[in-house]
PDB file of C-alpha atoms and ligand atoms in Angstrom:
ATOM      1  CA  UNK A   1      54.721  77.188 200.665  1.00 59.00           C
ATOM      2  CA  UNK A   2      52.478  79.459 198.787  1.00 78.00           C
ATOM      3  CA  UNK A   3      54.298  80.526 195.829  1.00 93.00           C
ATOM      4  CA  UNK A   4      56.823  78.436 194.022  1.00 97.00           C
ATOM      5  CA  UNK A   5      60.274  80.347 194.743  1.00 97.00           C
ATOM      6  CA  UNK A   6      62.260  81.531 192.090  1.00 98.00           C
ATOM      7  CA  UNK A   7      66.150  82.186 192.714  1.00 98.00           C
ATOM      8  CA  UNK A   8      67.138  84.767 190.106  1.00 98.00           C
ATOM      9  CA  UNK A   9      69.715  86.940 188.981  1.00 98.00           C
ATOM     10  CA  UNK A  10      68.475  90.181 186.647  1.00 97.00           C
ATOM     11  CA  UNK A  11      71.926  89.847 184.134  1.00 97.00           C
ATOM     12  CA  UNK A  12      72.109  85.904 183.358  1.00 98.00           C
ATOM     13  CA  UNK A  13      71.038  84.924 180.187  1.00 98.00           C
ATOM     14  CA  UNK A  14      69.722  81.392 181.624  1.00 98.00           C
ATOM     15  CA  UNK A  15      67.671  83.170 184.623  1.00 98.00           C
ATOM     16  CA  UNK A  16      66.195  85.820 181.558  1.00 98.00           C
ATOM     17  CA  UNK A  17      64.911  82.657 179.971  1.00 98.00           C
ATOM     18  CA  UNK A  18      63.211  81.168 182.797  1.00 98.00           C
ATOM     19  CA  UNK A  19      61.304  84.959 183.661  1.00 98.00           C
ATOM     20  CA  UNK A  20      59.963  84.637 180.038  1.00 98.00           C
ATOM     21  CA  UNK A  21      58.546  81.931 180.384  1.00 98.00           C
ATOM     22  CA  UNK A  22      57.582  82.108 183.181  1.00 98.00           C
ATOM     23  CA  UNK A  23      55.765  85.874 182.384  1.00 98.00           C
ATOM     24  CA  UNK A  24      54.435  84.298 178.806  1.00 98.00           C
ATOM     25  CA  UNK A  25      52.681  81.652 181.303  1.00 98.00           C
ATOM     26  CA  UNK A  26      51.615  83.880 183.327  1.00 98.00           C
ATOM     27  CA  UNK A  27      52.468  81.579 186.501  1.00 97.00           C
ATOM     28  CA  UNK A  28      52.840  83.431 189.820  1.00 97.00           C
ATOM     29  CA  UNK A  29      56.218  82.956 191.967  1.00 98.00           C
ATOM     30  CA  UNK A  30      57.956  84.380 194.521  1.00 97.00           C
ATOM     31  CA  UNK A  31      61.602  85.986 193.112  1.00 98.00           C
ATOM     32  CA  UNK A  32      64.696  86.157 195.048  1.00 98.00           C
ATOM     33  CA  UNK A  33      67.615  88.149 193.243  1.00 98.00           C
ATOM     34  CA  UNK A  34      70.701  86.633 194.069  1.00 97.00           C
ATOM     35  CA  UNK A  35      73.962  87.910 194.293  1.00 94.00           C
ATOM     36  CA  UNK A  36      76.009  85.342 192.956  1.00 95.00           C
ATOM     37  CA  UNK A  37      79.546  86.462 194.680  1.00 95.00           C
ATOM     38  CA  UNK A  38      77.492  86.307 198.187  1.00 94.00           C
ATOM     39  CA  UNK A  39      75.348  83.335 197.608  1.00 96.00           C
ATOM     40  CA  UNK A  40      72.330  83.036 200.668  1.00 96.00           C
ATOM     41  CA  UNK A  41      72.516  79.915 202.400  1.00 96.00           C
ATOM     42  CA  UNK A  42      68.953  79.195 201.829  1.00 95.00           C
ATOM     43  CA  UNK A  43      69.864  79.186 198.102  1.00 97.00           C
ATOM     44  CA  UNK A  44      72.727  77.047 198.236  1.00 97.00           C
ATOM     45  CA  UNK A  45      70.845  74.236 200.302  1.00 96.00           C
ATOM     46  CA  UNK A  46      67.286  74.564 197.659  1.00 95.00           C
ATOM     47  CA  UNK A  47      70.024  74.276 194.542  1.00 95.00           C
ATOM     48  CA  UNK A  48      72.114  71.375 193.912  1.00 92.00           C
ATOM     49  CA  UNK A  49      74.157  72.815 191.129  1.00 95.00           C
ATOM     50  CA  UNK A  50      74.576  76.084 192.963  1.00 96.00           C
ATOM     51  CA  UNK A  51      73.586  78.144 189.868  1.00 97.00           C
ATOM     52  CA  UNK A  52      70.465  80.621 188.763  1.00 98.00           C
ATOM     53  CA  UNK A  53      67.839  80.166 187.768  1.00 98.00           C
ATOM     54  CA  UNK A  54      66.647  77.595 190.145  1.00 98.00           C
ATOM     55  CA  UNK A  55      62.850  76.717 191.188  1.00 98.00           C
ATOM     56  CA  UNK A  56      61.415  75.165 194.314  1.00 98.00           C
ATOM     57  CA  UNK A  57      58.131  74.349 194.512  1.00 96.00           C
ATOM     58  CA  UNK A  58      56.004  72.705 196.979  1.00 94.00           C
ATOM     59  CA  UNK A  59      57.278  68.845 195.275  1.00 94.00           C
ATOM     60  CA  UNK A  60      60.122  69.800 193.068  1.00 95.00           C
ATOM     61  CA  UNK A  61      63.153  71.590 192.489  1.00 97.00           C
ATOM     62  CA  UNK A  62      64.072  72.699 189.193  1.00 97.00           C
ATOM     63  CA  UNK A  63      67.890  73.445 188.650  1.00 96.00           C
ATOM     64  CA  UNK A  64      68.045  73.981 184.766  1.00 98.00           C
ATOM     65  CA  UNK A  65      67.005  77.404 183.239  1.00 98.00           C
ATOM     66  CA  UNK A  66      65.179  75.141 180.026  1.00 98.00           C
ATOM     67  CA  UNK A  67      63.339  72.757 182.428  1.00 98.00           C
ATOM     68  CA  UNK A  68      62.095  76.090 184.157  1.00 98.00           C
ATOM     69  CA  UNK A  69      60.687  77.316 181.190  1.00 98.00           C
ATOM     70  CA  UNK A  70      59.311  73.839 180.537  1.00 98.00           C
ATOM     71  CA  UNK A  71      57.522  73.588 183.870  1.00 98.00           C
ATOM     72  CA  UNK A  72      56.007  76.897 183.251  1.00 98.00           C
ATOM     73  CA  UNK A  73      54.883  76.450 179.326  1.00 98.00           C
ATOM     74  CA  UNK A  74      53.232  72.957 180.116  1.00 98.00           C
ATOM     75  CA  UNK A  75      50.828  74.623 182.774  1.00 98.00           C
ATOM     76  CA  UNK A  76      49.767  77.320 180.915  1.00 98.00           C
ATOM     77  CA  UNK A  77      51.528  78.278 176.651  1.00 98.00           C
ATOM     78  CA  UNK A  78      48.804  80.974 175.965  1.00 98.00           C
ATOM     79  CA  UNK A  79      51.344  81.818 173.218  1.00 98.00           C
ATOM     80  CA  UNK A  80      52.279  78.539 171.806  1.00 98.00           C
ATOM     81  CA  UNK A  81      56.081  78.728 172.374  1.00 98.00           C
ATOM     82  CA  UNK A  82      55.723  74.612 172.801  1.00 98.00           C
ATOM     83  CA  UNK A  83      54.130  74.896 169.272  1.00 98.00           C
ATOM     84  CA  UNK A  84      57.589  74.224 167.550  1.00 98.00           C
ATOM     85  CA  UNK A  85      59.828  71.932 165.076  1.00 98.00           C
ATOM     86  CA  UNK A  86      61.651  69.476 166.670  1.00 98.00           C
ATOM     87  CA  UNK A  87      64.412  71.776 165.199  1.00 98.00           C
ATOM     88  CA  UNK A  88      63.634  73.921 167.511  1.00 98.00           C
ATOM     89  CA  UNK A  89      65.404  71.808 170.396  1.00 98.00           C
ATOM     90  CA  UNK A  90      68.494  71.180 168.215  1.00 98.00           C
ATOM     91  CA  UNK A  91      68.997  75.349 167.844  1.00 98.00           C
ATOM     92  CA  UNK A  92      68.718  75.557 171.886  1.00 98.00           C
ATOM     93  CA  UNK A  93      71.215  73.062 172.205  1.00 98.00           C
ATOM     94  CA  UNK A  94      73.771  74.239 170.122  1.00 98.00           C
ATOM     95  CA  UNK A  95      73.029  77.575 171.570  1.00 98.00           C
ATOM     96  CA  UNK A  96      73.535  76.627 175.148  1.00 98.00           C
ATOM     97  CA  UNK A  97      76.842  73.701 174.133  1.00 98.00           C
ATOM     98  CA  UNK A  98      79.047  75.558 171.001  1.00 98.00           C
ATOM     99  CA  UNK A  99      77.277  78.852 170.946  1.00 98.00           C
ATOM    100  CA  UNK A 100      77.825  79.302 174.891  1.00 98.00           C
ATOM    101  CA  UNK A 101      80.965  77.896 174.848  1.00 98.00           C
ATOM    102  CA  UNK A 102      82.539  80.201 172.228  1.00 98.00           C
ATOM    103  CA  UNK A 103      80.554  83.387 173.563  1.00 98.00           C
ATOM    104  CA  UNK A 104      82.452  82.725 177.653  1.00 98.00           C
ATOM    105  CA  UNK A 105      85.294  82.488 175.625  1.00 98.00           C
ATOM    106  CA  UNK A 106      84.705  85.680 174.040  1.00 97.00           C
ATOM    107  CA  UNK A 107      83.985  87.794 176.914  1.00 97.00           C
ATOM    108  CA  UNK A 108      85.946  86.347 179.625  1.00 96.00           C
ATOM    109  CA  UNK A 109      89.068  85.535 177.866  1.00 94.00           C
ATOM    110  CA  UNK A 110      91.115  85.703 180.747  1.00 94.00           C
ATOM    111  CA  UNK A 111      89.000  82.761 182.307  1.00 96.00           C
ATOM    112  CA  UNK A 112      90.525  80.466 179.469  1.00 96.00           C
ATOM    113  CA  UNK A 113      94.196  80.871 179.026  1.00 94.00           C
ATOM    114  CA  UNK A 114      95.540  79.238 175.731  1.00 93.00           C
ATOM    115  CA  UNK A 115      92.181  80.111 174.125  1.00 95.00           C
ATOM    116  CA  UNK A 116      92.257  82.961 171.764  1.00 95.00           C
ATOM    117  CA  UNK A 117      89.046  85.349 171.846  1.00 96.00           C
ATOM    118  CA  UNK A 118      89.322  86.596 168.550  1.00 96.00           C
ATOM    119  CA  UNK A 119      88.964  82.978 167.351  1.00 97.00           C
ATOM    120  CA  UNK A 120      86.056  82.544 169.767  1.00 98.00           C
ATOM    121  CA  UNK A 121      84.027  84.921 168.320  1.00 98.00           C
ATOM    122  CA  UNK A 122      85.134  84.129 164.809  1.00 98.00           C
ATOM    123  CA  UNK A 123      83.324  81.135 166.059  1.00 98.00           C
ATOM    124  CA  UNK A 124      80.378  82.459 167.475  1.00 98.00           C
ATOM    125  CA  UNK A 125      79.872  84.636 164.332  1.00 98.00           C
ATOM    126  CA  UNK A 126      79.248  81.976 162.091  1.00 98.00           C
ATOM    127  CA  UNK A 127      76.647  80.572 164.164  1.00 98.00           C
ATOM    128  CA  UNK A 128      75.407  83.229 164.302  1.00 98.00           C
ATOM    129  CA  UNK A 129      75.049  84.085 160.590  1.00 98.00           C
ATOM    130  CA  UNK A 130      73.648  80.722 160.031  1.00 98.00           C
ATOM    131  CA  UNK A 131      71.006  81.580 161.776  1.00 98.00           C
ATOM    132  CA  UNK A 132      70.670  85.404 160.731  1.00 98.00           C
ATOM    133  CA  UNK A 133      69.525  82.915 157.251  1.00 98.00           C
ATOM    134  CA  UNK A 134      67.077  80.954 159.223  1.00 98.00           C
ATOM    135  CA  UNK A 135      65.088  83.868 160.838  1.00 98.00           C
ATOM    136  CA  UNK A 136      62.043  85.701 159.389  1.00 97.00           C
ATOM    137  CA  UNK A 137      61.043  87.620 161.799  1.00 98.00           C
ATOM    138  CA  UNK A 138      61.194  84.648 164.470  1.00 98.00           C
ATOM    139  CA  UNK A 139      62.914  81.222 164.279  1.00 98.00           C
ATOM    140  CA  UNK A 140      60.306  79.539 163.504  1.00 98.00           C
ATOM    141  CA  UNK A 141      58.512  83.170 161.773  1.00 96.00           C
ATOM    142  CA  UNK A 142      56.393  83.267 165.421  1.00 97.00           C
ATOM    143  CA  UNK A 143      57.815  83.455 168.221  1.00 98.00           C
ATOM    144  CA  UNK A 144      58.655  79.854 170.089  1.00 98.00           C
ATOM    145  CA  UNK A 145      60.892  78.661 172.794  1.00 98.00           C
ATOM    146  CA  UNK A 146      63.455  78.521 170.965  1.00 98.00           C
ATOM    147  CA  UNK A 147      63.629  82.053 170.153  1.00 98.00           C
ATOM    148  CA  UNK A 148      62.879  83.020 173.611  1.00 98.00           C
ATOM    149  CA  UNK A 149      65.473  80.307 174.879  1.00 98.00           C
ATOM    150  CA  UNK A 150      68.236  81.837 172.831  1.00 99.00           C
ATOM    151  CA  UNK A 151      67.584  85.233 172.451  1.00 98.00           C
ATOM    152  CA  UNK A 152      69.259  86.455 176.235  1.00 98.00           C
ATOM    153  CA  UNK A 153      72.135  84.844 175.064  1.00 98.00           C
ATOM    154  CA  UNK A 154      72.661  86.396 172.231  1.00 98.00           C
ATOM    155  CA  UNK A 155      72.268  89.463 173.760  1.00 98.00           C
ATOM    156  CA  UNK A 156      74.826  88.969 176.020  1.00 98.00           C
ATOM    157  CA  UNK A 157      77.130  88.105 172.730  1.00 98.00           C
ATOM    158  CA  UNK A 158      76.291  91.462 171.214  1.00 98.00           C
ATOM    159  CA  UNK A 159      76.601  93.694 174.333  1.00 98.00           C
ATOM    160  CA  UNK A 160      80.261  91.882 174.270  1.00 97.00           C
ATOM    161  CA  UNK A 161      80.787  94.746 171.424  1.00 97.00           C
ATOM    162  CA  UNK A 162      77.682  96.604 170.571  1.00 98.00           C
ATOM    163  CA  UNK A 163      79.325  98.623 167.704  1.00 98.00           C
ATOM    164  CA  UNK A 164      80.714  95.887 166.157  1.00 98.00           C
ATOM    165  CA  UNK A 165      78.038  93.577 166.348  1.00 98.00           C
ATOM    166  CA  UNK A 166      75.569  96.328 165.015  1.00 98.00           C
ATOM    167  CA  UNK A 167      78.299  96.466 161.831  1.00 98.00           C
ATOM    168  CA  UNK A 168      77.662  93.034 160.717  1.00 98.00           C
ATOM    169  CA  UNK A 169      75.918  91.937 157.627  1.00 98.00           C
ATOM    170  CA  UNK A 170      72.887  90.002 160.104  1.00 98.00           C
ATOM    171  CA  UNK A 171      70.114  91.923 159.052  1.00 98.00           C
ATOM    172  CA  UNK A 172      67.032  89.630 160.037  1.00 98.00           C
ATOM    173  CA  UNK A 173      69.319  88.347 163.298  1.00 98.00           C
ATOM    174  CA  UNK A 174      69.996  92.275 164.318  1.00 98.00           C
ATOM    175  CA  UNK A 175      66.027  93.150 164.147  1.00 98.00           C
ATOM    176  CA  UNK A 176      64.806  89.926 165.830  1.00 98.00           C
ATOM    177  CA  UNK A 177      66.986  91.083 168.461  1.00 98.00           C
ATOM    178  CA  UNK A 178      66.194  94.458 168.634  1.00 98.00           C
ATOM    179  CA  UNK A 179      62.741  93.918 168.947  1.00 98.00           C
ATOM    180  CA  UNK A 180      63.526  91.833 171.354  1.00 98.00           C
ATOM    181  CA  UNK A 181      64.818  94.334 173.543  1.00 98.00           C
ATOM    182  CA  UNK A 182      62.685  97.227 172.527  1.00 98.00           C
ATOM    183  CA  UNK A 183      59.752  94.715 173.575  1.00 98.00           C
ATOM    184  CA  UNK A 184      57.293  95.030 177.204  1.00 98.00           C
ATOM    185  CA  UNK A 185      57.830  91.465 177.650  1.00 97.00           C
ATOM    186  CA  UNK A 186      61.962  92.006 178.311  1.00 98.00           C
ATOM    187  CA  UNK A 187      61.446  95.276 180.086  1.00 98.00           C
ATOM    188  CA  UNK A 188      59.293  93.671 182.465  1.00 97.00           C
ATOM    189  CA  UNK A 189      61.688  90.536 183.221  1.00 98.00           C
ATOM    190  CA  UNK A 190      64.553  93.286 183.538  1.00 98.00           C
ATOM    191  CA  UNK A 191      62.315  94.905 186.580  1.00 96.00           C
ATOM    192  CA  UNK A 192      65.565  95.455 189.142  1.00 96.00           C
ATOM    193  CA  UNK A 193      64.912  93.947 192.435  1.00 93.00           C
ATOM    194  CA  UNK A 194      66.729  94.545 195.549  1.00 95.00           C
ATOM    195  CA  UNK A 195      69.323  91.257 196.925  1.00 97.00           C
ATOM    196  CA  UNK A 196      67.293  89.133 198.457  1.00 97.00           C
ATOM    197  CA  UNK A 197      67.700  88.605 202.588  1.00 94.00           C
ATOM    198  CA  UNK A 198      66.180  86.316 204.694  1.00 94.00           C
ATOM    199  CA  UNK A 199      63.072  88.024 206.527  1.00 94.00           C
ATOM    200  CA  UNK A 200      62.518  89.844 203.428  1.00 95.00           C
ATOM    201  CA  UNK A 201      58.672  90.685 202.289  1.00 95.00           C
ATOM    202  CA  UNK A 202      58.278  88.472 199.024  1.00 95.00           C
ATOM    203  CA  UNK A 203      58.728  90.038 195.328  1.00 96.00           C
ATOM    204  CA  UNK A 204      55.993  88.442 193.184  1.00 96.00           C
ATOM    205  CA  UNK A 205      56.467  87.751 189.725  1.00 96.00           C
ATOM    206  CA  UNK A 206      55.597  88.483 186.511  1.00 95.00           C
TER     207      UNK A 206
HETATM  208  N1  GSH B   1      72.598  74.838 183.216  1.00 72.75           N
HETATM  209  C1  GSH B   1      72.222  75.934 184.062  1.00 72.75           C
HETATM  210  C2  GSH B   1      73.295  76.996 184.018  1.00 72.75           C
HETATM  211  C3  GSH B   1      72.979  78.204 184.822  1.00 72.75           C
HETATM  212  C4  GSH B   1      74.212  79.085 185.061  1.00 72.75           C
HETATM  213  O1  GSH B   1      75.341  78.694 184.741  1.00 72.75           O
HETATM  214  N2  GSH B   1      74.007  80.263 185.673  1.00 72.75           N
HETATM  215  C5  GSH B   1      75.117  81.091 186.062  1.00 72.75           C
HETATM  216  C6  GSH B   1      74.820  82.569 186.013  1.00 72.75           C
HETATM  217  S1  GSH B   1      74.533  83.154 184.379  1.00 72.75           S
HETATM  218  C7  GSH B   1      75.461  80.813 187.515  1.00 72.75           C
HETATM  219  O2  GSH B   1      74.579  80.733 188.351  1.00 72.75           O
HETATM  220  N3  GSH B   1      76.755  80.645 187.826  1.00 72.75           N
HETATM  221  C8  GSH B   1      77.145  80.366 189.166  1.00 72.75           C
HETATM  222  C9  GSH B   1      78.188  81.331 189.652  1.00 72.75           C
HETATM  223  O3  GSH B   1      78.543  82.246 188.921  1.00 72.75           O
HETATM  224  O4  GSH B   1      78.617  81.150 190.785  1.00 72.75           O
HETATM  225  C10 GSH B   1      70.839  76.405 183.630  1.00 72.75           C
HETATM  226  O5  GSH B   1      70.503  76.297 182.452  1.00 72.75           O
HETATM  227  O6  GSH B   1      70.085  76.870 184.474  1.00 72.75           O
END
């Protein structure tokens, strides 16, 4: 094997995570865009958990989107995401635990009968002003992983309701995410790519 293979899929918050990092580091894999209601064999067999993102390389496979980013940033952290507060790690895991948690039950509410969306993202909210305090700028006021390992998700909360999201009173947690988006680094880990198929010439990225 060449190139380390990335399995991928353009819309998931965890598989955004893993292209950043893997783009800040500047590391060069091969990416496969999965469709996750037609998942290829050859993906299924490399991933034990059967979910994006998920890495093989010539020794390893790596099945969880943080351990991607990880794998990447200890090679090669030109930008010193890894350059954090232990805080840091406690803000990713409530993101991907409560924060997750109450953002599925959010948007899919009809995946969790008996659990009332509006609740949910009563839920989510306050997270979500809590840190809306904590941000200047950044997290950590420069970017770090943890901004980078939360941001996609947040996203996805937003885009649940744009218009209402935009109405409320996060000012510092509304810009750090529009810059986000407005930014080269998450236009070019948005690049669409074509399914992958078997027999397919490779996709290099960053
Ligand atoms: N803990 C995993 C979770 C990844 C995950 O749940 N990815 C979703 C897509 S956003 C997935 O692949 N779901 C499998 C499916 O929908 O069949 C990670 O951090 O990489």
């Amino acid at each position: 094997m060449t190139q380390p293979l990335l399995y991928s899929f353009r819309r998931c918050p965890y598989a955004i995570r893993a292209r950043l990092a893997i783009a800040s580091a500047g590391i060069p894999v091969e990416l496969r865009e999965v469709v996750l209601r037609q998942k290829p064999d050859a993906f299924l067999q490399a991933s034990p958990s059967g979910t994006v993102p998920c890495l093989v390389t010539a020794s390893d496979v790596i099945d969880e989107s943080l351990d991607v980013m990880m794998w990447a940033l200890r090679q090669h952290d030109p930008e010193g995401w890894l350059d954090m507060p232990d805080e840091g790690f406690d803000r990713i895991a409530r993101n991907d635990g409560a924060f997750k948690a109450a953002l599925d039950r959010t948007k899919y509410a009809g995946r969790y009968p008996g659990s009332d969306p509006e609740e949910q993202r009563g839920l989510a909210s306050a997270m979500l002003a809590e840190l809306d305090q904590r941000i200047d700028g950044w997290i950590f006021g420069r970017p770090t992983l943890a901004d980078y390992a939360i941001l996609p998700f947040v996203r996805q909360f937003a885009f649940v309701d744009k218009a209402w999201f935009d109405a409320q009173p996060w000012p510092d947690l509304q810009l750090w995410l529009e810059t986000f988006l407005a930014s080269g680094r998450f236009e070019r880990v948005m690049v669409k790519s074509q399914p992958w198929q078997v027999g397919d010439p490779p996709v290099f990225f960053p």
